[in-house]
Tab-separated table of C-alpha atoms in Angstrom:
chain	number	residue	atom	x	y	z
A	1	UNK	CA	5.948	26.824	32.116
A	2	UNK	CA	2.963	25.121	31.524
A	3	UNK	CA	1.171	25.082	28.063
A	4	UNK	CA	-2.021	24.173	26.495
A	5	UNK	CA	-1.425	22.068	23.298
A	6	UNK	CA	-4.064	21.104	20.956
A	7	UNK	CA	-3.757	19.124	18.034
A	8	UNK	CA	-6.560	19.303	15.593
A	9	UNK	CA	-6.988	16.625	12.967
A	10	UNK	CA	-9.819	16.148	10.152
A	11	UNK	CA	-11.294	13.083	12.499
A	12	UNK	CA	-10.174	14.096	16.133
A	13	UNK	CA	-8.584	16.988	18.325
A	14	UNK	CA	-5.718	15.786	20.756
A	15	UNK	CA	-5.308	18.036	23.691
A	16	UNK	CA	-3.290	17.990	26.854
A	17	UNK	CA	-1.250	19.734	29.886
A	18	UNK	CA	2.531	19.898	28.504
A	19	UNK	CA	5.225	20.929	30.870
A	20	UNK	CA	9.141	20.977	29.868
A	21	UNK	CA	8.696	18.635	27.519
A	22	UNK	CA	6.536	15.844	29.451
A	23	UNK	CA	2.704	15.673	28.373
A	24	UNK	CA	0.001	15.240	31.239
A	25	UNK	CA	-3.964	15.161	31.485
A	26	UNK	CA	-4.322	13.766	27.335
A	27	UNK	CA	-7.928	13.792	26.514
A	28	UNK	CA	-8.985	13.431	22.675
A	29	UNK	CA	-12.789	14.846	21.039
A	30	UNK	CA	-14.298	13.908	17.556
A	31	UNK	CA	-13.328	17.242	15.439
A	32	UNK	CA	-16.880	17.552	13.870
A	33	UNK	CA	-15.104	18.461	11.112
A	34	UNK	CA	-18.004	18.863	8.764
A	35	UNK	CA	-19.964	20.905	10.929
A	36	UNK	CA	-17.608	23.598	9.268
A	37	UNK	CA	-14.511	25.469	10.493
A	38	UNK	CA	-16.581	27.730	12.921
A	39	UNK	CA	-17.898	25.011	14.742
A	40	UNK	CA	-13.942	23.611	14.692
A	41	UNK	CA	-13.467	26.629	16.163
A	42	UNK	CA	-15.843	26.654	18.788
A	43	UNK	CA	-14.834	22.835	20.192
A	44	UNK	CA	-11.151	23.920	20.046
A	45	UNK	CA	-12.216	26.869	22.407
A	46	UNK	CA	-14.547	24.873	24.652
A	47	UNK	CA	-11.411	21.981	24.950
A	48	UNK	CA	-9.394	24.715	26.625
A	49	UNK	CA	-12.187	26.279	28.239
A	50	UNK	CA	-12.492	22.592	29.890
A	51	UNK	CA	-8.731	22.499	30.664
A	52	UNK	CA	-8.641	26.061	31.713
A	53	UNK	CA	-11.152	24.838	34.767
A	54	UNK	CA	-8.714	22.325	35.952
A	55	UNK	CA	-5.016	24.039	35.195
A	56	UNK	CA	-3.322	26.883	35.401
A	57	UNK	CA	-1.314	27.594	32.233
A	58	UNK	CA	0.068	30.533	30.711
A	59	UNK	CA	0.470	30.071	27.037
A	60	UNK	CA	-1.767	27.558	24.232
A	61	UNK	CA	0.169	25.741	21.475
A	62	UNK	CA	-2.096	24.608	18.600
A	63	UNK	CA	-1.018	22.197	15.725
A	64	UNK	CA	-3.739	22.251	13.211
A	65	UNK	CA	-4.861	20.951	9.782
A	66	UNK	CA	-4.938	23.276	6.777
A	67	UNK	CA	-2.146	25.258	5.240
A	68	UNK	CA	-0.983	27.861	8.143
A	69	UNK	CA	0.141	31.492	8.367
A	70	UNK	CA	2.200	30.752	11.860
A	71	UNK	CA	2.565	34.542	12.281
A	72	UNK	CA	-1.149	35.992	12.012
A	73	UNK	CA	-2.221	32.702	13.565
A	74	UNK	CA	-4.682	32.124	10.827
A	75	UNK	CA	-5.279	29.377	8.220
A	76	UNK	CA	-4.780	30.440	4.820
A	77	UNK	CA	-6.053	27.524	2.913
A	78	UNK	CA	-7.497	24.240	4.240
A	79	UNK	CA	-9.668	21.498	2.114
A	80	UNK	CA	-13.104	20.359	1.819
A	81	UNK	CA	-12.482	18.440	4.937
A	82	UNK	CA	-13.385	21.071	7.089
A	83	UNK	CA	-15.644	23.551	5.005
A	84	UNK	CA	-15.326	27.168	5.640
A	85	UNK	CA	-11.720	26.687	7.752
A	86	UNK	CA	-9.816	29.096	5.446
A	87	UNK	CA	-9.324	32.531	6.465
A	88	UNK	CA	-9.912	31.268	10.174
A	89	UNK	CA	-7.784	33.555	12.555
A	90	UNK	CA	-7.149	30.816	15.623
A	91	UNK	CA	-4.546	33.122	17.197
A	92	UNK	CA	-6.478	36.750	17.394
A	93	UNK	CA	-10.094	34.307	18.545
A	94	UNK	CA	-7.848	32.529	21.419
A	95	UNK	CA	-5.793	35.415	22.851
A	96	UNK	CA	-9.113	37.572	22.974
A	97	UNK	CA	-10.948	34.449	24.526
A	98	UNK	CA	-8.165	33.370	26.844
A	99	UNK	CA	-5.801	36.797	27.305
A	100	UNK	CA	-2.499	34.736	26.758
A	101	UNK	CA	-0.102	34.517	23.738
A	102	UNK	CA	-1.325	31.708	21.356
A	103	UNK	CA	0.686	29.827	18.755
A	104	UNK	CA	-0.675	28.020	15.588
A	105	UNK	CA	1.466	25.867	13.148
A	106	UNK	CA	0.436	23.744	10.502
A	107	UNK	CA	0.048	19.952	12.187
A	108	UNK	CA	3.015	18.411	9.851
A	109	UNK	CA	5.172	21.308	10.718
A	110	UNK	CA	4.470	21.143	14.560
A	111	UNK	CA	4.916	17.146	14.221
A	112	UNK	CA	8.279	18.105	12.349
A	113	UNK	CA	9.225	20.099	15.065
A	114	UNK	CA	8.414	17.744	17.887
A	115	UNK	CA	10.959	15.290	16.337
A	116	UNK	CA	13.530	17.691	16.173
A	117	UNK	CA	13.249	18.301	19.686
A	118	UNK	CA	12.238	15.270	21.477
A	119	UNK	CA	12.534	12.427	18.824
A	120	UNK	CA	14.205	11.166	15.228
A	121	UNK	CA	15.093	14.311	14.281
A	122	UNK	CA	17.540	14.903	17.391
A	123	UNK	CA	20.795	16.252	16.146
A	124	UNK	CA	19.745	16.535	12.411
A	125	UNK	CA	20.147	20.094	11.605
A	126	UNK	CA	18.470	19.293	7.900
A	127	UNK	CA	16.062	16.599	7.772
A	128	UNK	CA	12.755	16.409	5.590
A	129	UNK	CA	9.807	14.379	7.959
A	130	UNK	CA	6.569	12.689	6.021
A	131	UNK	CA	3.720	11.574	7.052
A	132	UNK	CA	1.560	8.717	4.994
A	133	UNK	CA	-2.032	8.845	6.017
A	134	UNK	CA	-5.246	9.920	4.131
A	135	UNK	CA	-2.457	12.590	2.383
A	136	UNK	CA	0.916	12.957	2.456
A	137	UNK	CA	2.380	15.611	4.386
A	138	UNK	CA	5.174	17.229	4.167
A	139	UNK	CA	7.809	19.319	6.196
A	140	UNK	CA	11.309	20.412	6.075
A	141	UNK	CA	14.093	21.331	8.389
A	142	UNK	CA	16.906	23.396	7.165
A	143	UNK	CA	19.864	24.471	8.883
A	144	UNK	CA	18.209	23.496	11.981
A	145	UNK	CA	14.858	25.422	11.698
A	146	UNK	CA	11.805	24.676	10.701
A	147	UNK	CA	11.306	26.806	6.680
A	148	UNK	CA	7.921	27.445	5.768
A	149	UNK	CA	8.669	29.156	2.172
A	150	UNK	CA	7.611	32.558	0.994
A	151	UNK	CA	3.859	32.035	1.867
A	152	UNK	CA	4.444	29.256	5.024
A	153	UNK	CA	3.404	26.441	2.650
A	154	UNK	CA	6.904	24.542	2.010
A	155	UNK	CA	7.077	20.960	2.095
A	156	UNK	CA	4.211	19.909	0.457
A	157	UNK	CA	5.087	16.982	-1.131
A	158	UNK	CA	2.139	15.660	-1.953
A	159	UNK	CA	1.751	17.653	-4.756
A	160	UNK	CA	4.647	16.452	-6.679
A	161	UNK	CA	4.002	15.192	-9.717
A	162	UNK	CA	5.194	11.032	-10.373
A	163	UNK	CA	2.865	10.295	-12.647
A	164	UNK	CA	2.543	12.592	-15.160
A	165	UNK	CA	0.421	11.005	-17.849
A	166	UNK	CA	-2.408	10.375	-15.281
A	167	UNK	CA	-2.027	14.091	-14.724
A	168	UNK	CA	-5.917	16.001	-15.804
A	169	UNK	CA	-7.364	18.670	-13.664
A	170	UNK	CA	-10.431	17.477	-14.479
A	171	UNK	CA	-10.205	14.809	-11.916
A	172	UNK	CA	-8.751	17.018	-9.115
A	173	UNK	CA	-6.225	19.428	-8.395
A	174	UNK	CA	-3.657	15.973	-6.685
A	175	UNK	CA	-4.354	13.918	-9.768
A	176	UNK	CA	-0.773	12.182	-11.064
A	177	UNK	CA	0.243	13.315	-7.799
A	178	UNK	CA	2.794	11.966	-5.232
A	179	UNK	CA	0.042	11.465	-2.604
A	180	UNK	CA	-2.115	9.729	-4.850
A	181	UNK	CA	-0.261	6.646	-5.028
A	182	UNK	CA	1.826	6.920	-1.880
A	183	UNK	CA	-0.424	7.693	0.613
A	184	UNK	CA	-1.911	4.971	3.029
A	185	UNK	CA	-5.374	5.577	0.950
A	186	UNK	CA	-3.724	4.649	-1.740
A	187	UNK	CA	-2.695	1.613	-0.797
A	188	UNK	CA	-6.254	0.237	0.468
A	189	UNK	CA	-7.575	1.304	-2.832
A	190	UNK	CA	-5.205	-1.102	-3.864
A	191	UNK	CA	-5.743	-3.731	-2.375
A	192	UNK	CA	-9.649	-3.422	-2.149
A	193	UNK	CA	-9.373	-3.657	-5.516
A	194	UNK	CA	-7.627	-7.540	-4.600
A	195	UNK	CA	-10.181	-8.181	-2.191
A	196	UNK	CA	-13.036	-5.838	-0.933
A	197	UNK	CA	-12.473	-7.197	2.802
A	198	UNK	CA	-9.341	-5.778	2.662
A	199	UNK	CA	-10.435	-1.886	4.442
A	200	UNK	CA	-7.698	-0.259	5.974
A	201	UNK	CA	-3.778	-1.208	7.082
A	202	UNK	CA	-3.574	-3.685	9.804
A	203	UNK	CA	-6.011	-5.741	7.533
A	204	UNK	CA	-3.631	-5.465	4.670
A	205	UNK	CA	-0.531	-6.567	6.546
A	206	UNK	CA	-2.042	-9.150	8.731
A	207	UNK	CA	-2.158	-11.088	4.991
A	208	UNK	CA	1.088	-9.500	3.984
A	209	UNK	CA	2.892	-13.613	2.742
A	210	UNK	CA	-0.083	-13.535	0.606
A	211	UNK	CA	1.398	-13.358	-2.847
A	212	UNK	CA	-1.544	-11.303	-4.078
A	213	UNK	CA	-1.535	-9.268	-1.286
A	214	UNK	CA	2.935	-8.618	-0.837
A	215	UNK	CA	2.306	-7.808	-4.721
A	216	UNK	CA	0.109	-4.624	-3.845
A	217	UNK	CA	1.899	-3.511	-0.930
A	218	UNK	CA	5.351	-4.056	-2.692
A	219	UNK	CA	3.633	-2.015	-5.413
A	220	UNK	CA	2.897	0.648	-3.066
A	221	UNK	CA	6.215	0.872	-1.588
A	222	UNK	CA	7.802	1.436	-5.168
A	223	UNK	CA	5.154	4.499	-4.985
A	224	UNK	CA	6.693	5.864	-1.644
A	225	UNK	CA	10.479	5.480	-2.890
A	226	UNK	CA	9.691	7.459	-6.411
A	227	UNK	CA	8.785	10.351	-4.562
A	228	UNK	CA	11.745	9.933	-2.233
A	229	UNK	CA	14.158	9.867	-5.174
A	230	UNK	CA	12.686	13.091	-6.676
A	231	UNK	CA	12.662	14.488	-2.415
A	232	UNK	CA	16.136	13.472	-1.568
A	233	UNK	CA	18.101	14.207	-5.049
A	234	UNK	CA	16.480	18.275	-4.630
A	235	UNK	CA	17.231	18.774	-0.525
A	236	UNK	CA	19.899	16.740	0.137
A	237	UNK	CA	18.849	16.491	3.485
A	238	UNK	CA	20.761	14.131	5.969
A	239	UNK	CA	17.840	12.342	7.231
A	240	UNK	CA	14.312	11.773	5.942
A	241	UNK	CA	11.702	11.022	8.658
A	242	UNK	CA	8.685	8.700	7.966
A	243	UNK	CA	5.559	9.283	9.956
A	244	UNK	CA	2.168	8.330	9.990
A	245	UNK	CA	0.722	4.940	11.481
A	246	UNK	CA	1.583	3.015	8.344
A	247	UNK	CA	4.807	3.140	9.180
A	248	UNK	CA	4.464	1.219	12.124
A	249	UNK	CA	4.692	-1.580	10.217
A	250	UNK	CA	8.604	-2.430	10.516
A	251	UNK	CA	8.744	-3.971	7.335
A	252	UNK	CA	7.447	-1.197	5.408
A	253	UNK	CA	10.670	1.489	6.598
A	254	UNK	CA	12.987	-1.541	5.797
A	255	UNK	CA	11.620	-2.303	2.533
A	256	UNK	CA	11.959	1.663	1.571
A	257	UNK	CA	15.496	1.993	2.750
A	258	UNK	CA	16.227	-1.359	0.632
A	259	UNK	CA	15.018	0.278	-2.469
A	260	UNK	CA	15.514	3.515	-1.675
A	261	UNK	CA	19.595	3.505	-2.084
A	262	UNK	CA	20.017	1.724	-5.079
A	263	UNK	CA	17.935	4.132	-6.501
A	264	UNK	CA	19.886	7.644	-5.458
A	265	UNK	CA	23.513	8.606	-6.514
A	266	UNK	CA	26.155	7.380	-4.176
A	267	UNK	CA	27.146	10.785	-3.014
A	268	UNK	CA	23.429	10.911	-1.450
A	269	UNK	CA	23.434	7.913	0.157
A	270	UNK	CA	24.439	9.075	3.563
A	271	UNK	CA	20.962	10.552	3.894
A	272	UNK	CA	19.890	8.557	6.918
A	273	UNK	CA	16.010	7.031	6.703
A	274	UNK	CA	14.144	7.317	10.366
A	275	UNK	CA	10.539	5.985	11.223
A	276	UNK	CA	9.201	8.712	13.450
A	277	UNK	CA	9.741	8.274	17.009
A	278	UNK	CA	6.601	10.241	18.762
A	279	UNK	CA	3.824	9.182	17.024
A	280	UNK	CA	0.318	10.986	17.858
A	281	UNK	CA	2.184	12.787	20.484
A	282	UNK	CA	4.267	14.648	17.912
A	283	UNK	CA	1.869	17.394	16.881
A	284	UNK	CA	1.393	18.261	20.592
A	285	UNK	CA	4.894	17.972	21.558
A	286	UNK	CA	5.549	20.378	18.696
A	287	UNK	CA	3.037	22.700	19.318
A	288	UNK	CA	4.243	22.807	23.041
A	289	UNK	CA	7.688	24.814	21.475
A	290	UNK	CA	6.649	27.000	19.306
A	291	UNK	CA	7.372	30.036	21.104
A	292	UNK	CA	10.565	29.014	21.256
A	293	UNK	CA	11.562	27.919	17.656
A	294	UNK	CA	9.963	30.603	15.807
């Protein structure tokens, strides 16, 4: 069967043709993001529109930003990054657009859900998967299916609080949060702070034997594994799956798993640490079984 899988990100929406598992015709757009969640709408409608001229397909998968209600289809909460996205009902605007059935997830769920299909999370039947970008996302796996919690919102790990005494809601709802210190904007903050030159990841780690420089990314790594501790000692999971391009740095997984065991009781440390396999094909891959894994 061939699907329609979008995957729609605060900067860009991946689309593509995906049949049995193997991804064909990949095409990505700018999102437009703050043009507002109509307009997000509208481009994620004209994509398949544009694929719908060139392919015959009977179903549409859609990973998407935002928190997601993966049985009405609809977003239920989604940040400033795209204004006006909540409430959005992507499922009931595509089926009466297109007249097939239509699947939405929540993008770190769907990405979850690619790797337990087609990458690390093969043969894990509980796993937790994370991805370190602008955020931290979060999903888990549990008994080998995907749990989205009482309100589809599980796994958002972010939002854990490691640093309590820089917690004030005055400076925003994530402050002394996990995802404040662990996420890949946290760690340029860091090190622009070093040096202003220093803008985004491959910068960083392209001086990574500078002492200055291994001192703020070994800084940041300490950030990652607090969270993990906190993750790890709750779920118990047998693997925890790292995501995000960050991570694509092979130092940065070893480094975790280094400090990551000495740091957990010995009965957990059979919990198995995996860099994600798919990359930005995950969300698409994911969204492409939906159907199936609901």
């Amino acid at each position: 069967m061939k699907i329609c899988v979008l995957d729609i990100g605060g900067t860009a929406i991946k689309a593509g043709i995906c049949e049995n598992g193997a991804l064909s015709d990949l095409r990505e757009f700018a999102t437009e993001a703050k043009l507002g969640g109509m307009h997000v709408a509208e481009r994620a409608q004209e994509i398949i529109e544009s694929y719908r001229r060139e392919h015959e397909f009977s179903r549409i998968g859609i990973s998407t930003a935002g928190q997601v209600d993966p049985v009405q289809g609809s977003i239920i909460w989604a940040n400033e990054n795209i204004p006006g996205y909540t409430g959005m009902r992507l499922k009931d605007r595509m089926e009466e657009a297109f007249g097939i059935p239509v699947d939405v997830e929540n993008d770190v769920n769907a990405a979850a859900l690619g790797e337990a299909v087609f990458g690390a999370g093969k043969g894990l039947r509980d796993f937790v998967c994370l991805t370190y970008g602008t955020g931290v996302g979060g999903a888990l796996f549990l008994d080998g299916k995907l749990y989205g919690g009482s309100s589809y919102s599980a796994g958002e790990f972010g939002a854990v609080v490691t640093h309590p005494e820089k917690r004030d809601l005055r400076q925003g709802f994530f402050s002394g949060c996990y995802e404040k210190y662990a996420s890949a904007t946290a760690l340029v903050e860091r090190a622009g702070a070093l040096d202003a030159s220093l803008t985004d990841g491959r910068a960083i780690f392209a001086r990574k034997e500078e002492p200055a420089v291994a001192e703020v990314i070994d800084a940041w790594i300490e950030e990652i594994v607090y969270g993990l501790i906190t993750i790890i000692h709750m779920l118990n999971p047998a693997g925890v799956i790292l995501g995000g391009g960050v991570m694509e740095q092979p130092c940065v997984p070893e480094k975790i798993r280094e400090r990551l065991y000495e740091n957990i009781m010995p009965s957990f440390r059979g919990v198995q640490i995996k860099k994600a396999e798919l990359g930005n094909r995950a969300g698409l891959l994911g969204a492409s079984v939906l159907h199936e894994k609901r």
